[in-house]
Amino acid sequence: MANPKKILNDPKKVVAEMIDGLVLANDGRVRKLPDHAAIVRTDLPDSKVALLIGGGSGHEPLFHGFVGRNMGDGAACGQVFAAPAPDIIYEAAKAVHRGKGILFLYGNYAGDNMNFDIAAEMLEDDGIDVRTVRVTDDVAAAPPERTHDRRGIAGDIYMIKIVGGAASELDTLDEVERVARKAVANVRSIGVAVAAGSIPETGKLTFELADDEIEIGMGAHGEAGVARQKMKSADAVADELLQKLLSDLPFKAGDEVALLINNLGATTMMEMLIVNRRIRQILEREGIKVHRSDVGTWLTVQEMAGFSVTLMRLDDELKHYLDMPAESLGYSRM
Amino acid sequence: MANPKKILNDPKKVVAEMIDGLVLANDGRVRKLPDHAAIVRTDLPDSKVALLIGGGSGHEPLFHGFVGRNMGDGAACGQVFAAPAPDIIYEAAKAVHRGKGILFLYGNYAGDNMNFDIAAEMLEDDGIDVRTVRVTDDVAAAPPERTHDRRGIAGDIYMIKIVGGAASELDTLDEVERVARKAVANVRSIGVAVAAGSIPETGKLTFELADDEIEIGMGAHGEAGVARQKMKSADAVADELLQKLLSDLPFKAGDEVALLINNLGATTMMEMLIVNRRIRQILEREGIKVHRSDVGTWLTVQEMAGFSVTLMRLDDELKHYLDMPAESLGYSRM
Amino acid sequence: MADTLDLKASTDMLRTVSRSVIDQTDVLTDADLAIGDGDHGIGMRRGFEGALESLDATPPDSIENALKAVGTAILSKTGGAAGAIFGTLFRAGSKPLAGRDRLDGEGFAAFLETGLEAVLKRGGVTEGQKTMIDAIAPAARAARTSSGEGLPATVAAAAAASLEGVEATKNMIATTGKARSLGERSLGHPDPGAISVSLILKAMQDFTAKA
Amino acid sequence: MADTLDLKASTDMLRTVSRSVIDQTDVLTDADLAIGDGDHGIGMRRGFEGALESLDATPPDSIENALKAVGTAILSKTGGAAGAIFGTLFRAGSKPLAGRDRLDGEGFAAFLETGLEAVLKRGGVTEGQKTMIDAIAPAARAARTSSGEGLPATVAAAAAASLEGVEATKNMIATTGKARSLGERSLGHPDPGAISVSLILKAMQDFTAKA
Ligand SMILES: Nc1ncnc2c1ncn2[C@@H]1O[C@H](COP(=O)(O)OP(=O)(O)O)[C@@H](O)[C@H]1O
Ligand SMILES: Nc1ncnc2c1ncn2[C@@H]1O[C@H](COP(=O)(O)OP(=O)(O)O)[C@@H](O)[C@H]1O
Ligand SMILES: [Mg+2]
Ligand SMILES: [Mg+2]
Ligand SMILES: [Mg+2]
Ligand SMILES: [Mg+2]
């Protein structure tokens, strides 16, 4: 297996250098906390419910590239594929807090859960109201009766978009939390991997796949999926992913959904658009209406090749927040 | 060299299926012409100067993903890495024309030039005013005294953004052409490749690089660059690219620029942000002010790994058009 | 070995040419991989598949229109530089055949000459820049010289000249197209478009030799 | 072989432990590559490098604070699951040492027990789920049983029990953490965090045996 080939300086410093570059790429819209790997909006209104996002680095532009107007107010950044430490989360939370409480929104992983929980306890000691909503969209990770055991993958993108909008418009933490819980209850994703990514500091690919193999349900750090298979056609892959997604919520005729196809890193947009074509044929056949589509590169796993498909069932309220304009390095909409 | 591993159906049908998927991903904002591989806005105002873009496919989201409000009005799509045929361009042009003439904006390649020229002659026979501006930003392709021999690479992105804005606001083809010529005179790019991409139908990588080699100045179809080198640090790569860019226009102290870093396909955003950090250090040292940054994936070369750096010198007029809101599948800004 | 071809035979020749280029897809792609972007073979295949379809769908009513139909198919199906160039070659080259119901040596030479002229104008390059022109220009000259010796001899002379032209492109440094930036690295490799010219003429030579 | 360690020796032991885990970065990373995301080694290295820095920058004034400083460094430098878990282990585990100026067998057993309790609470998992708990829990029990036999024997018993725990994780199917989705595919592989526990205890054993 060939060595991952990357243009880097010191592999031990990738996160620090990446964050510096990210702040500069934001043209003044965000800043880094002086002593912590956290990103905070510079244009935070004086009073709002705060939305803090975050997680391990290496998934750029998620999470720290999703800080901005109607998106996250701040992000706590861990090392590559490692949840941020409690002190980073704590300081980021203090920096975004505007007196109306803070929603923690992040993917459901043991590391993130524990580190964010420790920070939440520290903040509660300070008298700050913190609520936590964990994204659990990966249907490959656990059966439907154990959604609390599911990983957060590309559903993060719609979650941040919706909760970012809600946290701009709604006045109380209760209300923002309510919208976030509704959104997470209605979002489902599943991925497929074609080739592995690597962690810069180890220089090692996180898994191995034969030249003719794919893995359905691969997680966002190379965690095992549900099935390793021989390479098959785009239509066959789309059919399998959609079958697993649709039967899960389940999505049914008459539902309105948002559809997101996320590049895990090195897959071509051509492939994703070809897959999109098939997905739309299936949804049409099932009587499911697509309110909105997003096809692009948001939650990456370094140079992993593959993609995931996310469906979120919408009502008028979720549509409203999903369709709000938003601005951030990694995701902007008019 | 391992075989390119892609999730596709029939490799001969990639462009047709990609276009179907692309139209669906636009949620009604664009349509495909019934008999031609061309994309046209569905919400075109009744009267405006028309902007037609286009080129070979395989570079998604460019070009056909750049059709939308304040972006291209339509795009003519060729096969993978092959300029669109004149009849596609002709039909796309007819579909976007709103009585005020058409600007053709595309990258400077023999194939594009000839096919667009043939179409322009056909349109002139019909009495339609057509102007052509070719993007020639790749400093690796020819020395400064022969800019007309230079290839168009990621400068396309800023060109479409600016000319798309100008074509929405300005009333005459003359004026839009003037802005486009000013913009192209002020934009410079250079790329670096780390690994090759492949054409789906041939399944062959378009060039070979040793495991420890990079190529500075690689073109957007794998055309040779200016130097093949041993892998070096991100800072050293940035230094070399910037040296070649800055000395070319030349950019000098006091200039205000837009800075765009474009992923050729499989490079991580982490790498690009680390490079961005160094580029900003250099620009700061040179007294060049960055008005606006863009770091992302827009002009790809299938699964090629590498990136390019684009600088555009701005005046107030160019800033105005660059900063306008815009909406398209591949590029949106609030 | 007939000295001239009628409409039916001319059309059959174009069919044979099409199939023969399609058969060589990989050769052309590999040539383009070496100094271009690796799509010349599949581009020419698209064009000549289109030509076959067109000739079958609407059997041409004149030799001029048979050549033009091939050019139109290439122009609209191949894309890229080759689509414009080879499309132009056949479309413009068809014009001197207007009103003629047999293809003879003189008509064939006129086809190449007129096509070449249009191609030179369209592409803005001259001989020596390592393009298909370096195969088609010597072919046109050779055809003119032998145009009095009957169609088979004319075509054979053109084919032979084009092959020499292909060889000659190996010693040229590309100054246009995708190979341009290779500079000296393009030395030793033949030009893909020139190879296409030689394949087309070779197929015509084989056909006229047997017809 | 001293039966107890004073503050200086305890601090030296923690330095030795840190260096020893740092030395095993690749072993831990490879273990995590097999069933996790491949970052456990570099995470533990970050944490224990931070511990060394902290112990050097602010020499601790009590055994309790020495253990706490290590935990705090791990908590803020390691990140991920291991940062929270091993940070909690050392920070919570330091509490029973409050006011004691020597580390003895009983104190060591209390360190493991109290740390374990906090880790169980923090992580919400129990024995048998293929985590570091399957190394630390038997170690704590073994330490308690031998706690009357002097520090070296207590630590040795804990280290041996943790190694058996690592072995036992090979036969467990992960039901938590990144390895969970592997299901049966996790069989045969030891848990990376459990290996870390055994490395830490082994380094303590070697140190106390010589001290
Ligand atoms: N300006 C030109 N004039 C004549 N022939 C040209 C010109 N540009 C390119 N060609 C021919 O086209 C061939 C390349 O064709 P092809 O690979 O199909 O197109 P592209 O370069 O667009 O990928 C070259 O080998 C050359 O012979
Ligand atoms: N809930 C938990 N309770 C106790 N230990 C855990 C828990 N989750 C994970 N671990 C331990 O953490 C180890 C993984 O650490 P590491 O790889 O550094 O973190 P991450 O899983 O975040 O990448 C596992 O091998 C396991 O021993
Ligand atoms: Mg991790
Ligand atoms: Mg081409
Ligand atoms: Mg080519
Ligand atoms: Mg791990």
JSON list of C-alpha atoms in Angstrom, two decimals, chain A residues 200-295:
[
{"chain": "A", "resi": 200, "resn": "PRO", "atom": "CA", "xyz": [-0.90, 12.92, 9.19]},
{"chain": "A", "resi": 201, "resn": "GLU", "atom": "CA", "xyz": [1.02, 12.30, 12.39]},
{"chain": "A", "resi": 202, "resn": "THR", "atom": "CA", "xyz": [1.07, 8.52, 12.01]},
{"chain": "A", "resi": 203, "resn": "GLY", "atom": "CA", "xyz": [1.24, 8.55, 8.21]},
{"chain": "A", "resi": 204, "resn": "LYS", "atom": "CA", "xyz": [-0.76, 5.34, 8.25]},
{"chain": "A", "resi": 205, "resn": "LEU", "atom": "CA", "xyz": [-3.96, 4.56, 6.39]},
{"chain": "A", "resi": 206, "resn": "THR", "atom": "CA", "xyz": [-6.72, 3.85, 8.90]},
{"chain": "A", "resi": 207, "resn": "PHE", "atom": "CA", "xyz": [-7.95, 0.70, 7.16]},
{"chain": "A", "resi": 208, "resn": "GLU", "atom": "CA", "xyz": [-7.29, -1.49, 4.17]},
{"chain": "A", "resi": 209, "resn": "LEU", "atom": "CA", "xyz": [-9.57, -2.23, 1.25]},
{"chain": "A", "resi": 210, "resn": "ALA", "atom": "CA", "xyz": [-8.65, -4.43, -1.68]},
{"chain": "A", "resi": 211, "resn": "ASP", "atom": "CA", "xyz": [-8.52, -2.80, -5.13]},
{"chain": "A", "resi": 212, "resn": "ASP", "atom": "CA", "xyz": [-11.95, -4.17, -6.01]},
{"chain": "A", "resi": 213, "resn": "GLU", "atom": "CA", "xyz": [-13.62, -3.76, -2.62]},
{"chain": "A", "resi": 214, "resn": "ILE", "atom": "CA", "xyz": [-15.93, -1.16, -1.10]},
{"chain": "A", "resi": 215, "resn": "GLU", "atom": "CA", "xyz": [-17.34, -0.93, 2.41]},
{"chain": "A", "resi": 216, "resn": "ILE", "atom": "CA", "xyz": [-20.94, 0.07, 2.99]},
{"chain": "A", "resi": 217, "resn": "GLY", "atom": "CA", "xyz": [-21.56, 2.00, 6.19]},
{"chain": "A", "resi": 218, "resn": "MET", "atom": "CA", "xyz": [-17.97, 3.06, 6.86]},
{"chain": "A", "resi": 219, "resn": "GLY", "atom": "CA", "xyz": [-17.72, 5.57, 9.69]},
{"chain": "A", "resi": 220, "resn": "ALA", "atom": "CA", "xyz": [-16.14, 8.99, 9.60]},
{"chain": "A", "resi": 221, "resn": "HIS", "atom": "CA", "xyz": [-12.88, 7.78, 11.12]},
{"chain": "A", "resi": 222, "resn": "GLY", "atom": "CA", "xyz": [-12.73, 4.55, 9.21]},
{"chain": "A", "resi": 223, "resn": "GLU", "atom": "CA", "xyz": [-14.83, 2.64, 11.71]},
{"chain": "A", "resi": 224, "resn": "ALA", "atom": "CA", "xyz": [-16.18, -0.59, 10.30]},
{"chain": "A", "resi": 225, "resn": "GLY", "atom": "CA", "xyz": [-19.36, -0.48, 8.28]},
{"chain": "A", "resi": 226, "resn": "VAL", "atom": "CA", "xyz": [-22.06, -3.06, 7.79]},
{"chain": "A", "resi": 227, "resn": "ALA", "atom": "CA", "xyz": [-20.73, -4.92, 4.77]},
{"chain": "A", "resi": 228, "resn": "ARG", "atom": "CA", "xyz": [-17.59, -5.27, 2.75]},
{"chain": "A", "resi": 229, "resn": "GLN", "atom": "CA", "xyz": [-18.47, -5.96, -0.87]},
{"chain": "A", "resi": 230, "resn": "LYS", "atom": "CA", "xyz": [-17.05, -6.23, -4.34]},
{"chain": "A", "resi": 231, "resn": "MET", "atom": "CA", "xyz": [-17.08, -2.97, -6.29]},
{"chain": "A", "resi": 232, "resn": "LYS", "atom": "CA", "xyz": [-20.40, -2.51, -7.98]},
{"chain": "A", "resi": 233, "resn": "SER", "atom": "CA", "xyz": [-22.19, 0.04, -10.14]},
{"chain": "A", "resi": 234, "resn": "ALA", "atom": "CA", "xyz": [-23.20, 3.50, -8.95]},
{"chain": "A", "resi": 235, "resn": "ASP", "atom": "CA", "xyz": [-26.85, 2.55, -9.32]},
{"chain": "A", "resi": 236, "resn": "ALA", "atom": "CA", "xyz": [-26.38, -0.60, -7.26]},
{"chain": "A", "resi": 237, "resn": "VAL", "atom": "CA", "xyz": [-24.57, 1.34, -4.54]},
{"chain": "A", "resi": 238, "resn": "ALA", "atom": "CA", "xyz": [-27.30, 4.00, -4.52]},
{"chain": "A", "resi": 239, "resn": "ASP", "atom": "CA", "xyz": [-29.99, 1.32, -4.34]},
{"chain": "A", "resi": 240, "resn": "GLU", "atom": "CA", "xyz": [-28.37, -0.32, -1.34]},
{"chain": "A", "resi": 241, "resn": "LEU", "atom": "CA", "xyz": [-27.75, 2.92, 0.54]},
{"chain": "A", "resi": 242, "resn": "LEU", "atom": "CA", "xyz": [-31.27, 4.18, -0.08]},
{"chain": "A", "resi": 243, "resn": "GLN", "atom": "CA", "xyz": [-32.86, 0.90, 0.90]},
{"chain": "A", "resi": 244, "resn": "LYS", "atom": "CA", "xyz": [-31.04, 1.10, 4.25]},
{"chain": "A", "resi": 245, "resn": "LEU", "atom": "CA", "xyz": [-31.94, 4.78, 4.73]},
{"chain": "A", "resi": 246, "resn": "LEU", "atom": "CA", "xyz": [-35.56, 4.70, 3.68]},
{"chain": "A", "resi": 247, "resn": "SER", "atom": "CA", "xyz": [-36.51, 1.69, 5.78]},
{"chain": "A", "resi": 248, "resn": "ASP", "atom": "CA", "xyz": [-34.91, 3.16, 8.86]},
{"chain": "A", "resi": 249, "resn": "LEU", "atom": "CA", "xyz": [-36.91, 6.24, 9.86]},
{"chain": "A", "resi": 250, "resn": "PRO", "atom": "CA", "xyz": [-38.88, 5.09, 7.83]},
{"chain": "A", "resi": 251, "resn": "PHE", "atom": "CA", "xyz": [-39.30, 7.70, 5.13]},
{"chain": "A", "resi": 252, "resn": "LYS", "atom": "CA", "xyz": [-42.56, 7.24, 3.27]},
{"chain": "A", "resi": 253, "resn": "ALA", "atom": "CA", "xyz": [-44.67, 8.49, 0.40]},
{"chain": "A", "resi": 254, "resn": "GLY", "atom": "CA", "xyz": [-45.67, 12.10, 0.91]},
{"chain": "A", "resi": 255, "resn": "ASP", "atom": "CA", "xyz": [-42.64, 12.98, 3.02]},
{"chain": "A", "resi": 256, "resn": "GLU", "atom": "CA", "xyz": [-40.66, 16.05, 2.09]},
{"chain": "A", "resi": 257, "resn": "VAL", "atom": "CA", "xyz": [-36.93, 15.73, 2.55]},
{"chain": "A", "resi": 258, "resn": "ALA", "atom": "CA", "xyz": [-33.61, 17.48, 2.18]},
{"chain": "A", "resi": 259, "resn": "LEU", "atom": "CA", "xyz": [-31.00, 15.34, 0.44]},
{"chain": "A", "resi": 260, "resn": "LEU", "atom": "CA", "xyz": [-27.30, 15.75, 1.02]},
{"chain": "A", "resi": 261, "resn": "ILE", "atom": "CA", "xyz": [-24.48, 13.86, -0.63]},
{"chain": "A", "resi": 262, "resn": "ASN", "atom": "CA", "xyz": [-21.17, 14.40, 1.10]},
{"chain": "A", "resi": 263, "resn": "ASN", "atom": "CA", "xyz": [-17.73, 13.66, -0.30]},
{"chain": "A", "resi": 264, "resn": "LEU", "atom": "CA", "xyz": [-15.57, 11.87, 2.28]},
{"chain": "A", "resi": 265, "resn": "GLY", "atom": "CA", "xyz": [-12.53, 13.36, 0.60]},
{"chain": "A", "resi": 266, "resn": "ALA", "atom": "CA", "xyz": [-11.18, 12.09, -2.69]},
{"chain": "A", "resi": 267, "resn": "THR", "atom": "CA", "xyz": [-14.30, 11.08, -4.58]},
{"chain": "A", "resi": 268, "resn": "THR", "atom": "CA", "xyz": [-15.16, 13.04, -7.71]},
{"chain": "A", "resi": 269, "resn": "MET", "atom": "CA", "xyz": [-18.23, 15.23, -7.87]},
{"chain": "A", "resi": 270, "resn": "MET", "atom": "CA", "xyz": [-18.98, 13.45, -11.14]},
{"chain": "A", "resi": 271, "resn": "GLU", "atom": "CA", "xyz": [-19.52, 10.22, -9.22]},
{"chain": "A", "resi": 272, "resn": "MET", "atom": "CA", "xyz": [-21.69, 11.93, -6.64]},
{"chain": "A", "resi": 273, "resn": "LEU", "atom": "CA", "xyz": [-23.86, 13.56, -9.30]},
{"chain": "A", "resi": 274, "resn": "ILE", "atom": "CA", "xyz": [-24.29, 10.22, -11.06]},
{"chain": "A", "resi": 275, "resn": "VAL", "atom": "CA", "xyz": [-25.34, 8.70, -7.74]},
{"chain": "A", "resi": 276, "resn": "ASN", "atom": "CA", "xyz": [-27.66, 11.67, -7.15]},
{"chain": "A", "resi": 277, "resn": "ARG", "atom": "CA", "xyz": [-29.43, 10.88, -10.40]},
{"chain": "A", "resi": 278, "resn": "ARG", "atom": "CA", "xyz": [-30.24, 7.38, -9.20]},
{"chain": "A", "resi": 279, "resn": "ILE", "atom": "CA", "xyz": [-31.22, 8.50, -5.72]},
{"chain": "A", "resi": 280, "resn": "ARG", "atom": "CA", "xyz": [-33.71, 10.93, -7.20]},
{"chain": "A", "resi": 281, "resn": "GLN", "atom": "CA", "xyz": [-35.19, 8.19, -9.36]},
{"chain": "A", "resi": 282, "resn": "ILE", "atom": "CA", "xyz": [-35.71, 6.06, -6.24]},
{"chain": "A", "resi": 283, "resn": "LEU", "atom": "CA", "xyz": [-37.21, 8.91, -4.22]},
{"chain": "A", "resi": 284, "resn": "GLU", "atom": "CA", "xyz": [-39.52, 9.77, -7.08]},
{"chain": "A", "resi": 285, "resn": "ARG", "atom": "CA", "xyz": [-40.65, 6.17, -7.28]},
{"chain": "A", "resi": 286, "resn": "GLU", "atom": "CA", "xyz": [-41.29, 6.13, -3.53]},
{"chain": "A", "resi": 287, "resn": "GLY", "atom": "CA", "xyz": [-43.31, 9.33, -3.65]},
{"chain": "A", "resi": 288, "resn": "ILE", "atom": "CA", "xyz": [-40.83, 11.26, -1.52]},
{"chain": "A", "resi": 289, "resn": "LYS", "atom": "CA", "xyz": [-40.42, 14.90, -2.46]},
{"chain": "A", "resi": 290, "resn": "VAL", "atom": "CA", "xyz": [-37.01, 16.55, -2.38]},
{"chain": "A", "resi": 291, "resn": "HIS", "atom": "CA", "xyz": [-37.33, 20.07, -1.04]},
{"chain": "A", "resi": 292, "resn": "ARG", "atom": "CA", "xyz": [-33.64, 20.84, -1.25]},
{"chain": "A", "resi": 293, "resn": "SER", "atom": "CA", "xyz": [-30.36, 19.22, -2.31]},
{"chain": "A", "resi": 294, "resn": "ASP", "atom": "CA", "xyz": [-26.75, 19.70, -1.36]},
{"chain": "A", "resi": 295, "resn": "VAL", "atom": "CA", "xyz": [-23.92, 17.88, -3.13]}
]
